[in-house]
JSON list of C-alpha atoms in Angstrom, two decimals:
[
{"chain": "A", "resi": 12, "resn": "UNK", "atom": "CA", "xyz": [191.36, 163.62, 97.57]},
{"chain": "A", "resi": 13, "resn": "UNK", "atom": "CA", "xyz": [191.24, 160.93, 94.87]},
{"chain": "A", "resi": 14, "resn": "UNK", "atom": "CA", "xyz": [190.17, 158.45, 97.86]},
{"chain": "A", "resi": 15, "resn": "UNK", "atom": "CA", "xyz": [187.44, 160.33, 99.17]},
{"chain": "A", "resi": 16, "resn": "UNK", "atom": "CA", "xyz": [185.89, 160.94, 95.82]},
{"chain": "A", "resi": 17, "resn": "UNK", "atom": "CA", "xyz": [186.31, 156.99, 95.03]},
{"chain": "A", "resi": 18, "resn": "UNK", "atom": "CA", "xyz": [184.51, 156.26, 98.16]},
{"chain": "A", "resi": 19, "resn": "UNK", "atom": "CA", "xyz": [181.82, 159.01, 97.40]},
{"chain": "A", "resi": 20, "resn": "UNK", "atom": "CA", "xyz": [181.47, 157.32, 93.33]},
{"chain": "A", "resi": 21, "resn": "UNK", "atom": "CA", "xyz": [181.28, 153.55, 94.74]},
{"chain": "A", "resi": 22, "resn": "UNK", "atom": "CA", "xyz": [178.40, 154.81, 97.11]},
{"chain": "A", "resi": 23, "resn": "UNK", "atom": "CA", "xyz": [176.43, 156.40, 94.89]},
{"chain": "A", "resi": 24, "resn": "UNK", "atom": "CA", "xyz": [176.65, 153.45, 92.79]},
{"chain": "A", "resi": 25, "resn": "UNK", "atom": "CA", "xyz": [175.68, 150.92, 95.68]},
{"chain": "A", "resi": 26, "resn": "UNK", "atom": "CA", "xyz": [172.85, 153.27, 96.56]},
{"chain": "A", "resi": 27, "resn": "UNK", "atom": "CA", "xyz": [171.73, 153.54, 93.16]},
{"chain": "A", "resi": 28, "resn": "UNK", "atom": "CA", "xyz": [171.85, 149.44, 92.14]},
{"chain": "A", "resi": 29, "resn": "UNK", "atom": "CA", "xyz": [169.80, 148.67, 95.13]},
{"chain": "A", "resi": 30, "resn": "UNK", "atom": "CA", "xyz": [167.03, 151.44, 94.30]},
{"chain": "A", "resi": 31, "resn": "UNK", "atom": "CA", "xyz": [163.89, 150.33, 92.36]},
{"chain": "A", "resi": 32, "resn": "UNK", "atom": "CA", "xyz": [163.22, 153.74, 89.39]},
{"chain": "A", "resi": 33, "resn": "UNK", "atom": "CA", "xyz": [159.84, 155.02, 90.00]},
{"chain": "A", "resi": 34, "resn": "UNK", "atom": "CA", "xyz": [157.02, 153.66, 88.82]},
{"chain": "A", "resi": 35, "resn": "UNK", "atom": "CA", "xyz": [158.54, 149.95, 88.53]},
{"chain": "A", "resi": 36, "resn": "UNK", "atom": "CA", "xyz": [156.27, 147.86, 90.74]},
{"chain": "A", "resi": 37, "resn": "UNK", "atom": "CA", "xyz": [157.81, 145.30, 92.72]},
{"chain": "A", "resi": 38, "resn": "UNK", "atom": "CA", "xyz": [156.65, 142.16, 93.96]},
{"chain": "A", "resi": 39, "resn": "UNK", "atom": "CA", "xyz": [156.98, 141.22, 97.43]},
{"chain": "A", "resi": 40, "resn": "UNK", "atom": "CA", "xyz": [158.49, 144.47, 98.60]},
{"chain": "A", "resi": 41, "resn": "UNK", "atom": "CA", "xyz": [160.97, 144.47, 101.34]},
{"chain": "A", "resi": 42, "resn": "UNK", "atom": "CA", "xyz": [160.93, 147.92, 102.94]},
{"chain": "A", "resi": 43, "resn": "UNK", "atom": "CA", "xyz": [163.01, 149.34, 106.05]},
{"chain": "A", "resi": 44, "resn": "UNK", "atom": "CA", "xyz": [161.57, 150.43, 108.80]},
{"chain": "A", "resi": 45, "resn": "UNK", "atom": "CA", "xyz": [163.53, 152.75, 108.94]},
{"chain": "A", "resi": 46, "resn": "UNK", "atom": "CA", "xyz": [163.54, 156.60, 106.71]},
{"chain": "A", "resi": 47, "resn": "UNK", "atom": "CA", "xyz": [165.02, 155.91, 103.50]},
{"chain": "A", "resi": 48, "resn": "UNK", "atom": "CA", "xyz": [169.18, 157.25, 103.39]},
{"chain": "A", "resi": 49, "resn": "UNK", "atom": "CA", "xyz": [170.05, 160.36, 101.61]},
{"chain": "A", "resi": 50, "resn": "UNK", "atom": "CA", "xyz": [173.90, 160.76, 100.92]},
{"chain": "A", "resi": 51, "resn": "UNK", "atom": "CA", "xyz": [174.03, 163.24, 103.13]},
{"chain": "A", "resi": 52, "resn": "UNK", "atom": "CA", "xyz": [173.16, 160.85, 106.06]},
{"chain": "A", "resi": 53, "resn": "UNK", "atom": "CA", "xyz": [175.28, 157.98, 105.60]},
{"chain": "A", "resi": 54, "resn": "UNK", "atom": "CA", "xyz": [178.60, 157.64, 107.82]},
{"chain": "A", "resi": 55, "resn": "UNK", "atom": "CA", "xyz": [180.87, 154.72, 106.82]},
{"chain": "A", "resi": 56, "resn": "UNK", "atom": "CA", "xyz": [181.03, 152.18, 109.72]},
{"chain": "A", "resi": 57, "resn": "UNK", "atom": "CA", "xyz": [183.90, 152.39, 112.08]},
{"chain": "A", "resi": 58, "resn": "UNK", "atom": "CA", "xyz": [185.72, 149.69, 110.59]},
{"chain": "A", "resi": 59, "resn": "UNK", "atom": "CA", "xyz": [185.72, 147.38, 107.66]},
{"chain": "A", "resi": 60, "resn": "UNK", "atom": "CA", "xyz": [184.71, 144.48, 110.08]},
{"chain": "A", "resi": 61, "resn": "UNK", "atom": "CA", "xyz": [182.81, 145.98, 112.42]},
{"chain": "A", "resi": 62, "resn": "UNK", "atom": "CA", "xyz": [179.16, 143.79, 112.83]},
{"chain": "A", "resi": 63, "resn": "UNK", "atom": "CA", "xyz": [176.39, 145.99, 111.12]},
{"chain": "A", "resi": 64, "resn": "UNK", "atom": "CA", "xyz": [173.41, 145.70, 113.15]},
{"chain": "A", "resi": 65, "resn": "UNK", "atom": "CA", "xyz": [170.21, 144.39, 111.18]},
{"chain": "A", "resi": 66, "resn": "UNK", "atom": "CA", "xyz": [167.26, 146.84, 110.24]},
{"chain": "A", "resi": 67, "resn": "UNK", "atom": "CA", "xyz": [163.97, 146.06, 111.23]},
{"chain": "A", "resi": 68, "resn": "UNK", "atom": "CA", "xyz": [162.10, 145.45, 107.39]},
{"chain": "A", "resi": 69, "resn": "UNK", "atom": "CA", "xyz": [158.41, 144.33, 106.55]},
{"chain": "A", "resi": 70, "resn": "UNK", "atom": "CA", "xyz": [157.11, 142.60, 103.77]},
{"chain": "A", "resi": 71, "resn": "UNK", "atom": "CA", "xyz": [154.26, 143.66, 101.47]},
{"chain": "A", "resi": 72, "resn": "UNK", "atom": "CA", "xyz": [152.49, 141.67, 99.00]},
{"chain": "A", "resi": 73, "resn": "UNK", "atom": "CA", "xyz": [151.42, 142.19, 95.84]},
{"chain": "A", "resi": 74, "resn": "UNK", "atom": "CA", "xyz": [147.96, 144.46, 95.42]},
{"chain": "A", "resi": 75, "resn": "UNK", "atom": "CA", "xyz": [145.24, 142.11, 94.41]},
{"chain": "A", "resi": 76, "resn": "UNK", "atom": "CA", "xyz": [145.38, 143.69, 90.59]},
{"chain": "A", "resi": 77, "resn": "UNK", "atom": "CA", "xyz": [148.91, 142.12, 90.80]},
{"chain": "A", "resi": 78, "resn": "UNK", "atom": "CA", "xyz": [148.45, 138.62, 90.69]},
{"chain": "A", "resi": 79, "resn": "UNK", "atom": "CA", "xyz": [146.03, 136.29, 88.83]},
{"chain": "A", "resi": 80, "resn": "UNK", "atom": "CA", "xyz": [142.70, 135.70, 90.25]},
{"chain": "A", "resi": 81, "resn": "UNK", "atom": "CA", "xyz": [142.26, 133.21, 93.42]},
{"chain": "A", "resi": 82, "resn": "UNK", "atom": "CA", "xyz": [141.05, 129.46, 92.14]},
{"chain": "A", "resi": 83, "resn": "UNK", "atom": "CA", "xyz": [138.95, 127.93, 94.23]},
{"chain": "A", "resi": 84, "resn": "UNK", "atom": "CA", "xyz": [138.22, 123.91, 93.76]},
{"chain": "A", "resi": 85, "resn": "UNK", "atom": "CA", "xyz": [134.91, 122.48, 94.89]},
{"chain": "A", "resi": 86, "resn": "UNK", "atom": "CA", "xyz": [133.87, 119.41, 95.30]},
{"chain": "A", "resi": 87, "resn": "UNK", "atom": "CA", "xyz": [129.77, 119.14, 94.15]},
{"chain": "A", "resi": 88, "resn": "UNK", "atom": "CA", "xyz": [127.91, 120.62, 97.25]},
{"chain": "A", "resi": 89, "resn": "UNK", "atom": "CA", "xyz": [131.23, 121.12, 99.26]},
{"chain": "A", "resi": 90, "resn": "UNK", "atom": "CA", "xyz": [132.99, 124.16, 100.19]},
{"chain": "A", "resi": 91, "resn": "UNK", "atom": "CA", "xyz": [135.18, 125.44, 97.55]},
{"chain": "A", "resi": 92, "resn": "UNK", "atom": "CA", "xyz": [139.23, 125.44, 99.02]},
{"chain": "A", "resi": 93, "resn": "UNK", "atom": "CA", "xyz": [141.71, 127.95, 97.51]},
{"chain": "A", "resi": 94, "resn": "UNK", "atom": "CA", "xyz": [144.65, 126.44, 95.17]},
{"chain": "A", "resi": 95, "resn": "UNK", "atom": "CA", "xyz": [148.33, 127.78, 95.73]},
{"chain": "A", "resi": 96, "resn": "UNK", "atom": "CA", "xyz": [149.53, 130.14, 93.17]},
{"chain": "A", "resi": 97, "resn": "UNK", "atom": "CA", "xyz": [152.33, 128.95, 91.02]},
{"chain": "A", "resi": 98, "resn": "UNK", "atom": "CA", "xyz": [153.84, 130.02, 88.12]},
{"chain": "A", "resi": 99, "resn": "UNK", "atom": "CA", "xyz": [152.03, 133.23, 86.29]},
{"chain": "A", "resi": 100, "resn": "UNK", "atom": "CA", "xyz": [152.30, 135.88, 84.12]},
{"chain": "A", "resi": 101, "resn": "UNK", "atom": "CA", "xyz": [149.63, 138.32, 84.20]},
{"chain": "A", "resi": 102, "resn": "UNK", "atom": "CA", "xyz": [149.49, 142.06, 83.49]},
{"chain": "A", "resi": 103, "resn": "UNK", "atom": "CA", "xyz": [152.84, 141.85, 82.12]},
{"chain": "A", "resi": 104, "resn": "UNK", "atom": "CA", "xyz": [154.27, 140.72, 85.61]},
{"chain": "A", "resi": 105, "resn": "UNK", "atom": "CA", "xyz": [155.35, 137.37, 86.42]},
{"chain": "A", "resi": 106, "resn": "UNK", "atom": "CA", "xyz": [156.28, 134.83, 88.94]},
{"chain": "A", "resi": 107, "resn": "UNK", "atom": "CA", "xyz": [158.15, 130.98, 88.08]},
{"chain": "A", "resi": 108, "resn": "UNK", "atom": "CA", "xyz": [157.48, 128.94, 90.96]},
{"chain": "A", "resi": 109, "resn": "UNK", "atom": "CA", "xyz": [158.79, 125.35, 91.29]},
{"chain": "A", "resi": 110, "resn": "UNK", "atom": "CA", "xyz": [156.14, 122.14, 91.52]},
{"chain": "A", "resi": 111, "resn": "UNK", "atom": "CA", "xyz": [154.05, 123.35, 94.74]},
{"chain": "A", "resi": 112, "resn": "UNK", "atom": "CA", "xyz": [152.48, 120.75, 97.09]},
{"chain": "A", "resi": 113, "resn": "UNK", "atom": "CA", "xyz": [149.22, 122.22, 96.85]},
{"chain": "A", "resi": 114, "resn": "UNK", "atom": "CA", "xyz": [146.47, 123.14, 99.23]},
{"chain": "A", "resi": 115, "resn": "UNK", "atom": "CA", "xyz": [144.43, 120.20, 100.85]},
{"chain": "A", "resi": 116, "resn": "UNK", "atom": "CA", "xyz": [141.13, 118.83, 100.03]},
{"chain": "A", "resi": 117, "resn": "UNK", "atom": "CA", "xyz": [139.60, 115.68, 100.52]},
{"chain": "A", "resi": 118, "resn": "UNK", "atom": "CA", "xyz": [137.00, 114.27, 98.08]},
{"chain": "A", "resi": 119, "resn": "UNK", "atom": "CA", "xyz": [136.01, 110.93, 96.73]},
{"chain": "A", "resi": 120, "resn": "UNK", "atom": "CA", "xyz": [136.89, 108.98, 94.11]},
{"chain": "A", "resi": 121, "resn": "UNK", "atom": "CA", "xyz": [134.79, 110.07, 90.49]},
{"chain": "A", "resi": 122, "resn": "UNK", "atom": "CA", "xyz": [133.54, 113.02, 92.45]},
{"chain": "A", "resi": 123, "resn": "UNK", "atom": "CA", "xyz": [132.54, 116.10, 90.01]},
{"chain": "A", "resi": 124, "resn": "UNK", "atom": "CA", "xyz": [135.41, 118.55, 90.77]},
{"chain": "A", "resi": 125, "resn": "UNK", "atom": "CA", "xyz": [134.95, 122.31, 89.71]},
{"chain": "A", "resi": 126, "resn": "UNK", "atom": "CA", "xyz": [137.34, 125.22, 89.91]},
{"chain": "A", "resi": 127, "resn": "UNK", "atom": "CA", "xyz": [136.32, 128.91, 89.75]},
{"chain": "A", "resi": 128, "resn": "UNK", "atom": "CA", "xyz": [138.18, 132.12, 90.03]},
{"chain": "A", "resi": 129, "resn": "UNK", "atom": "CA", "xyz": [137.73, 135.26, 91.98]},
{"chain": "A", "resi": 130, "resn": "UNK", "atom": "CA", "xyz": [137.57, 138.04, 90.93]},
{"chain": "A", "resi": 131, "resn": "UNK", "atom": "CA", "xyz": [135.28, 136.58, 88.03]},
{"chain": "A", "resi": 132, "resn": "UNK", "atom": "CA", "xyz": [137.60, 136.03, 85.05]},
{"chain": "A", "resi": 133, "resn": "UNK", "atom": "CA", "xyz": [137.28, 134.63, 81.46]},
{"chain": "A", "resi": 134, "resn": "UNK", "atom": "CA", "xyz": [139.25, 131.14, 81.42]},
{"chain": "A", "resi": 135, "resn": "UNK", "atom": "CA", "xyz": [140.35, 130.70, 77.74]},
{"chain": "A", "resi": 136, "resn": "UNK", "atom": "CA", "xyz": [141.38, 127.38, 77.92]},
{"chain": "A", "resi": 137, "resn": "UNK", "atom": "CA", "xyz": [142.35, 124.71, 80.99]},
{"chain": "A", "resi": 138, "resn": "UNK", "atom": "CA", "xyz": [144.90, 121.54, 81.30]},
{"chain": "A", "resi": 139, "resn": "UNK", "atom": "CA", "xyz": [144.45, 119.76, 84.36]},
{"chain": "A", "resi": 140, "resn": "UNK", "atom": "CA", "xyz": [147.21, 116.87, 85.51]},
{"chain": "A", "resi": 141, "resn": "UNK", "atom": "CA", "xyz": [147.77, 114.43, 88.60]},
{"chain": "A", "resi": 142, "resn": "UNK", "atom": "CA", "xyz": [151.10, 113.23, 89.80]},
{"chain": "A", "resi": 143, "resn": "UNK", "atom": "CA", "xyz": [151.39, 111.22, 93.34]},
{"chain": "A", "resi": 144, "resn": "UNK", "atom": "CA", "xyz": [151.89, 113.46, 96.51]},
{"chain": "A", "resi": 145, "resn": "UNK", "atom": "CA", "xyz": [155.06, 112.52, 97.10]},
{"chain": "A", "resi": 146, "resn": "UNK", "atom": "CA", "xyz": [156.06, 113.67, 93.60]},
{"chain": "A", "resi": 147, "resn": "UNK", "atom": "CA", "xyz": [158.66, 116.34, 93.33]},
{"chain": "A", "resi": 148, "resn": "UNK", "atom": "CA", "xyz": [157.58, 117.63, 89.93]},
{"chain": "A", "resi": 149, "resn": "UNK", "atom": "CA", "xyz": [155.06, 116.60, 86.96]},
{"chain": "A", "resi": 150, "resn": "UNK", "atom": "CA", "xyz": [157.16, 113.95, 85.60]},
{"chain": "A", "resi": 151, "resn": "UNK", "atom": "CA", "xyz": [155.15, 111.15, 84.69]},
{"chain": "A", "resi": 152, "resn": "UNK", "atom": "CA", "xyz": [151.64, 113.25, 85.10]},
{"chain": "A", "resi": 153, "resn": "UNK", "atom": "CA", "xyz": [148.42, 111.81, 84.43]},
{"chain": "A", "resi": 154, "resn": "UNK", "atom": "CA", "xyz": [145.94, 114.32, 82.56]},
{"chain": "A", "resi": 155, "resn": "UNK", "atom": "CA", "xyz": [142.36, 114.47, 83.91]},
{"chain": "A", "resi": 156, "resn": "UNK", "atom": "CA", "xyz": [141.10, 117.02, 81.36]},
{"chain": "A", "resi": 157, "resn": "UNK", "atom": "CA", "xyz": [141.19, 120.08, 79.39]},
{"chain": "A", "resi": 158, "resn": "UNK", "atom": "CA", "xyz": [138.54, 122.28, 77.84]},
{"chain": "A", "resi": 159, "resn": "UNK", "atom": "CA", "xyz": [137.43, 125.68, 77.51]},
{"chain": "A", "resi": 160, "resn": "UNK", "atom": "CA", "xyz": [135.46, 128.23, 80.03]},
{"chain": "A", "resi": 161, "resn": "UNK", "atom": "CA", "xyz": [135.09, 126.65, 83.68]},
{"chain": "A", "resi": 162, "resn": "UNK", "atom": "CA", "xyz": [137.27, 123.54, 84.24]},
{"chain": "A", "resi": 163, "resn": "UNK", "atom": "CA", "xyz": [135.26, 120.49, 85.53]},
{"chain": "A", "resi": 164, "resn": "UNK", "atom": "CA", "xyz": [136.92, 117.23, 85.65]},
{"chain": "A", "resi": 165, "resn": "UNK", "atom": "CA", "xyz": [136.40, 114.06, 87.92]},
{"chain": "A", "resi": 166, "resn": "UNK", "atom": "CA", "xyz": [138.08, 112.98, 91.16]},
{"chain": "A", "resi": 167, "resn": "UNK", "atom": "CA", "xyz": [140.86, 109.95, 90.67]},
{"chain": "A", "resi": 168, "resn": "UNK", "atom": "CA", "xyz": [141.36, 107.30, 91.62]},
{"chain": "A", "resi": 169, "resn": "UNK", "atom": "CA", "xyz": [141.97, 106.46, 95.57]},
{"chain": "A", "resi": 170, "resn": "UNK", "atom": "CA", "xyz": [145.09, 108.24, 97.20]},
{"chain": "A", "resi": 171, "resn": "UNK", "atom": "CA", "xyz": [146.98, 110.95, 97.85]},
{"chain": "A", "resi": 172, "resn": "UNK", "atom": "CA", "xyz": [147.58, 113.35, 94.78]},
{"chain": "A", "resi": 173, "resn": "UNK", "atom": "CA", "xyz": [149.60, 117.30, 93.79]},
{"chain": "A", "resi": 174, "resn": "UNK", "atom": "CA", "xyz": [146.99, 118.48, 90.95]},
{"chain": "A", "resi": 175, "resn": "UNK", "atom": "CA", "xyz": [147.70, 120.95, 88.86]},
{"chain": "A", "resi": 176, "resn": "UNK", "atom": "CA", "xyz": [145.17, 123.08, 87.11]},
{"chain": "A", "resi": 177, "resn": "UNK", "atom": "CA", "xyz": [146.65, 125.61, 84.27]},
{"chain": "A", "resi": 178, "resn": "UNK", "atom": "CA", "xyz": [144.50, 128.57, 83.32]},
{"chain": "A", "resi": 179, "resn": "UNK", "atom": "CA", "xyz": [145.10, 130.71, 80.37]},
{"chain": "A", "resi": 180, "resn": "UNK", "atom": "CA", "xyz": [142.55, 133.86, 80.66]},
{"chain": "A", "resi": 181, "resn": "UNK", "atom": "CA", "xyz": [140.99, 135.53, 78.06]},
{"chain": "A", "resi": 182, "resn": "UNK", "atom": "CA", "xyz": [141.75, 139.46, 76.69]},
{"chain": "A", "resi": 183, "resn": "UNK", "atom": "CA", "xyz": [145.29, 138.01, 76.73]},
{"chain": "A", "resi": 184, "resn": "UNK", "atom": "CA", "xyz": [145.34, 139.20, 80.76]},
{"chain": "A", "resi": 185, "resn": "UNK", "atom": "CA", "xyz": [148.12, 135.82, 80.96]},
{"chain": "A", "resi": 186, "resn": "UNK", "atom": "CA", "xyz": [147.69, 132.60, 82.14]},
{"chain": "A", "resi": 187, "resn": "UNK", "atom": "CA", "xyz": [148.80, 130.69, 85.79]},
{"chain": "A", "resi": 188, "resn": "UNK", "atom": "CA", "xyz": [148.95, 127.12, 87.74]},
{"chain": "A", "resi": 189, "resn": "UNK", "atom": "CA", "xyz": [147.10, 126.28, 90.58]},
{"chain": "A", "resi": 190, "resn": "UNK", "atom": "CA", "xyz": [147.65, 123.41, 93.06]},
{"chain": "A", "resi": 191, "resn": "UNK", "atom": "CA", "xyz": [145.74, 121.15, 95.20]},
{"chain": "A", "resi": 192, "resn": "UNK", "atom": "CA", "xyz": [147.08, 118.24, 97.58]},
{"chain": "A", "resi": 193, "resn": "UNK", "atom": "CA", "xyz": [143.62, 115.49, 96.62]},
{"chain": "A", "resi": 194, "resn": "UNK", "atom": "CA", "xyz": [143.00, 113.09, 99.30]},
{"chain": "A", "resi": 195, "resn": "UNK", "atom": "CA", "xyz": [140.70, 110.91, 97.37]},
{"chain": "A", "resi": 196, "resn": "UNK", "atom": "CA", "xyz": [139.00, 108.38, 99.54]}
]
């Protein structure tokens, strides 16, 4: 008797550490494909080392209200090309990312550069900083500029650059980085 109800207590607890409580957004969600287990429905495998078979799961992403707005850089007259999201907070929620390789746009050198958000949000402030391609994080960065309200800034110098544009919004809604791969020409 004292084995069954161990088994029952460690289940319930394995259930209940790999539940999210309701009402606690999580972001990306891995669901099963399959109906959610009750205690009722779960039988113990056949043995301890018999091969569990893998569940089919999808992924969903965060609502759009989730994450930070999208930053788009432009290039004067060019179409504007969509940074990768990197570290945030916003809304209370958060994400650390490590030093991304950014999204690709090719420019030229002492171009006007502009980056705007959608959704329209107020930028408080803005950092923006260059480090080679091949760089595997911002040691040895170069800044390009900083300022208040939309960032604008000018292209480098020839070659292949990870920038990295930092936005802190306003009505304290967080801050996040953006990257871009530059292929200045």
């Amino acid at each position: 008797m004292r084995v069954c109800a161990a088994s029952l207590v460690l289940t319930l607890l394995v259930l209940g550490c790999t539940s999210t409580p309701a009402g606690q957004p999580v972001s990306p969600v891995v669901t099963s494909a399959k109906p959610p287990a009750t205690a009722s429905s779960i039988t113990p495998p056949a043995s301890a080392t018999a091969p569990i078979a893998p569940s089919a799961v999808t992924v969903e992403t965060a609502a759009p209200g989730d994450v930070p707005p999208e930053a788009r850089l432009a290039v004067e007259g060019g179409d504007p090309v969509a940074g990768q999201l990197g570290t945030y907070v916003w809304d209370g929620q958060g994400s650390d990312s490590p030093w991304l390789p950014g999204a690709a746009i090719a420019v030229g050198r002492g171009e006007p550069l502009t980056v705007r958000v959608r959704p329209a949000a107020d930028v408080d402030s803005w950092s923006a900083r260059i480090v080679r391609a091949d760089s595997s994080g911002p040691d040895g960065a170069t800044p390009l500029g900083e300022g208040t309200g939309t960032p604008r800034f000018d292209a480098p110098a020839r070659g292949a650059w990870t920038l990295e544009v930092h936005l802190a919004f306003g009505d304290d809604a967080g801050d996040a980085s953006y990257f871009w791969r530059l292929d200045v020409r």
